Amino acid sequence: MLEKELILTRSEIDRRVEELGREITRRYFGKDLVVVGVLKGAFVFLADLIRAIDLDIAVDFLQVASYGHGHVADGPIRIGKDIELAIGGKNVLIVEDILDTGHTLVKIRDFLADRRPRSIRSCVLIDKKERRQVDIVADYVGFVVEKGFLIGCGLDYGERYRHYPDVYSLTGL
Ligand code: PRP
């Protein structure tokens, strides 16, 4: 039987998002910034985060083609939807819901770096350590969570639960 355990409450998430927004605002003050959300999972966090950033930003989205779990680890990245904005010479902030094995973020970063942006940084709502396979550190981390199958705030299980305002760990899978 599926059961869910509360991991992050909406009010904790709201507070942390405000802090991240302030940090990002300070770092990019007076500079351009293109925020790139990675679909689908990032859309909820991204919507919250950009409203906490007090800068004149541009927003775009990218989606990695899905081939089931673990697809990103081997071979070149396959893009389902590319960004539409030109990022050459711009500051780019990649926004993800979760950093898990790390393969997705490494490959997206390299993919976008080929377009010669001025800088690339990353912001993840959750840094989950349990399954990390590559050495990557996000520049901005909302929360570190050691383990668990997480749902809510954009994170899904078979496309369900993305809309939950809080984050839960799902058990009994
Ligand atoms: C999730 C998440 C990240 C990726 C992280 O996406 O949104 O993009 O996995 O995993 P990794 O660090 O192990 O590479 P998923 O492929 O589940 O697609 P979704 O965002 O559409 O849910």
Coordinates of C-alpha atoms and ligand atoms in Angstrom, one line a residue:
M1 CA 0.0 0.0 0.0
L2 CA 1.3 3.4 -0.9
E3 CA 1.9 5.7 2.0
K4 CA 3.4 9.2 2.1
E5 CA 5.5 10.8 4.8
L6 CA 5.7 14.6 4.9
I7 CA 9.3 15.8 4.2
L8 CA 9.0 19.5 3.4
T9 CA 6.0 21.7 4.3
R10 CA 4.8 24.4 2.1
S11 CA 5.7 27.1 4.6
E12 CA 9.3 25.7 4.8
I13 CA 9.5 25.7 1.1
D14 CA 8.1 29.3 0.8
R15 CA 10.6 30.6 3.3
R16 CA 13.5 28.9 1.6
V17 CA 12.4 30.1 -1.9
E18 CA 12.3 33.7 -0.6
E19 CA 15.9 33.3 0.7
L20 CA 17.1 31.8 -2.6
G21 CA 15.4 34.6 -4.5
R22 CA 17.2 37.2 -2.4
E23 CA 20.6 35.5 -2.9
I24 CA 20.1 35.3 -6.6
T25 CA 18.9 38.9 -6.8
R26 CA 22.1 40.0 -5.0
R27 CA 24.4 38.0 -7.2
Y28 CA 22.9 39.2 -10.5
F29 CA 22.1 42.7 -9.6
G30 CA 22.7 45.0 -12.6
K31 CA 23.3 42.0 -14.9
D32 CA 21.2 40.1 -17.4
L33 CA 19.8 36.7 -16.4
V34 CA 18.1 34.0 -18.3
V35 CA 16.3 31.4 -16.1
V36 CA 16.0 28.0 -17.8
G37 CA 13.5 25.6 -16.2
V38 CA 13.9 21.9 -16.9
L39 CA 10.4 20.4 -17.7
K40 CA 8.4 19.0 -16.4
G41 CA 9.4 18.8 -12.8
A42 CA 10.8 22.3 -12.4
F43 CA 7.7 24.3 -13.4
V44 CA 6.3 24.6 -9.9
F45 CA 9.6 25.6 -8.1
L46 CA 10.5 27.9 -11.0
A47 CA 7.1 29.7 -10.8
D48 CA 7.8 30.3 -7.1
L49 CA 11.4 31.2 -7.5
I50 CA 11.1 33.7 -10.3
R51 CA 8.5 35.6 -8.3
A52 CA 11.1 35.9 -5.5
I53 CA 13.8 37.3 -7.8
D54 CA 13.7 41.1 -8.1
L55 CA 15.4 41.5 -11.4
D56 CA 14.5 42.0 -15.0
I57 CA 14.9 38.3 -16.0
A58 CA 14.0 36.2 -19.1
V59 CA 12.5 32.8 -18.7
D60 CA 12.7 29.8 -21.0
F61 CA 12.2 26.0 -20.8
L62 CA 14.0 23.0 -21.9
Q63 CA 12.9 19.3 -21.8
V64 CA 15.0 16.3 -22.0
A65 CA 13.5 13.5 -24.1
S66 CA 12.2 10.8 -21.8
Y67 CA 13.1 7.1 -22.3
G68 CA 12.2 5.8 -18.9
H69 CA 14.3 5.9 -15.8
G70 CA 18.0 6.1 -16.1
H71 CA 17.9 7.1 -19.7
V72 CA 20.1 10.2 -19.3
A73 CA 23.1 8.4 -17.9
D74 CA 24.3 6.8 -21.1
G75 CA 25.1 8.5 -24.4
P76 CA 24.5 12.1 -25.5
I77 CA 21.6 14.0 -24.1
R78 CA 18.5 13.9 -26.2
I79 CA 16.5 17.1 -26.1
G80 CA 12.7 16.9 -26.3
K81 CA 12.2 20.7 -26.3
D82 CA 15.1 23.2 -26.7
I83 CA 15.1 26.7 -25.3
E84 CA 14.0 29.4 -27.7
L85 CA 16.1 32.3 -26.4
A86 CA 19.7 33.0 -27.5
I87 CA 22.0 32.7 -24.5
G88 CA 25.4 33.5 -26.0
G89 CA 27.1 36.1 -23.7
K90 CA 24.2 35.9 -21.2
N91 CA 24.1 34.7 -17.6
V92 CA 22.1 31.5 -17.4
L93 CA 20.5 29.9 -14.3
I94 CA 19.3 26.3 -14.8
V95 CA 16.4 25.5 -12.4
E96 CA 15.6 21.9 -11.5
D97 CA 13.2 20.4 -9.0
I98 CA 15.7 17.7 -8.0
L99 CA 19.3 16.7 -8.3
D100 CA 19.4 12.9 -8.1
T101 CA 22.1 10.9 -9.9
G102 CA 23.3 14.2 -11.3
H103 CA 23.4 13.0 -15.0
T104 CA 20.6 15.3 -16.2
L105 CA 22.1 18.5 -14.8
V106 CA 25.7 17.7 -16.0
K107 CA 24.4 17.0 -19.5
I108 CA 22.1 20.1 -19.6
R109 CA 24.9 22.3 -18.4
D110 CA 27.3 21.0 -21.1
F111 CA 24.6 21.3 -23.7
L112 CA 23.9 24.9 -22.9
A113 CA 27.6 25.7 -22.3
D114 CA 28.2 25.0 -26.0
R115 CA 26.3 28.2 -26.8
R116 CA 28.9 30.2 -25.0
P117 CA 26.9 31.9 -22.3
R118 CA 28.7 34.4 -20.0
S119 CA 28.1 32.1 -17.0
I120 CA 26.0 29.1 -16.1
R121 CA 24.8 28.3 -12.6
S122 CA 22.2 26.0 -11.3
C123 CA 19.5 26.1 -8.7
V124 CA 17.7 23.0 -7.4
L125 CA 14.9 22.8 -4.9
I126 CA 16.2 19.4 -3.6
D127 CA 19.7 18.0 -3.6
K128 CA 19.1 14.3 -2.9
K129 CA 22.4 12.5 -2.1
E130 CA 21.4 8.9 -2.1
R131 CA 21.9 8.0 -5.8
R132 CA 24.5 10.6 -6.9
Q133 CA 26.7 9.1 -9.6
V134 CA 28.6 12.1 -10.9
D135 CA 30.5 14.9 -9.2
I136 CA 28.3 17.9 -9.5
V137 CA 27.4 20.6 -7.0
A138 CA 24.4 22.9 -7.6
D139 CA 25.2 26.6 -6.9
Y140 CA 21.9 27.1 -5.1
V141 CA 20.2 24.4 -3.1
G142 CA 16.8 24.7 -1.4
F143 CA 17.1 21.6 0.7
V144 CA 19.4 18.6 1.1
V145 CA 17.4 15.3 1.5
E146 CA 19.3 12.2 2.0
K147 CA 17.0 9.6 0.5
G148 CA 13.5 8.6 -0.4
F149 CA 11.2 8.6 -3.5
L150 CA 10.0 12.2 -3.4
I151 CA 6.7 13.6 -4.7
G152 CA 5.0 17.0 -4.8
C153 CA 6.1 20.5 -5.7
G154 CA 6.6 19.3 -9.3
L155 CA 7.9 15.9 -8.5
D156 CA 5.9 13.0 -9.8
Y157 CA 5.3 9.3 -9.5
G158 CA 3.9 8.2 -12.9
E159 CA 2.9 11.8 -13.6
R160 CA 0.8 12.0 -10.4
Y161 CA 1.3 14.2 -7.4
R162 CA 3.2 17.1 -9.1
H163 CA 0.5 19.5 -7.8
Y164 CA 0.9 18.7 -4.1
P165 CA 2.1 21.9 -2.4
D166 CA 4.3 20.0 0.1
V167 CA 7.0 17.4 -0.6
Y168 CA 6.4 13.8 0.6
S169 CA 8.4 10.6 0.6
L170 CA 6.4 7.8 -1.0
T171 CA 6.7 4.3 0.5
G172 CA 5.2 0.9 -0.4
L173 CA 6.1 1.3 -4.1
Ligands
PRP1 C1 13.8 14.4 -13.0 C2 14.1 15.7 -12.5 C3 15.5 16.0 -13.1 C4 16.1 14.6 -13.2 C5 17.1 14.4 -12.1 O1 13.2 14.5 -14.2 O2 13.2 16.7 -12.9 O3 15.4 16.5 -14.4 O4 15.0 13.7 -13.0 O5 17.6 13.1 -12.2 P1 19.1 12.8 -12.3 O6 19.9 13.7 -11.4 O7 19.1 11.3 -11.8 O8 19.5 12.9 -13.7 P2 12.4 13.3 -14.9 O9 13.3 12.6 -15.9 O10 11.7 12.4 -13.9 O11 11.3 14.1 -15.7 P3 10.2 15.1 -15.2 O12 10.9 16.4 -14.8 O13 9.4 15.3 -16.5 O14 9.4 14.5 -14.1

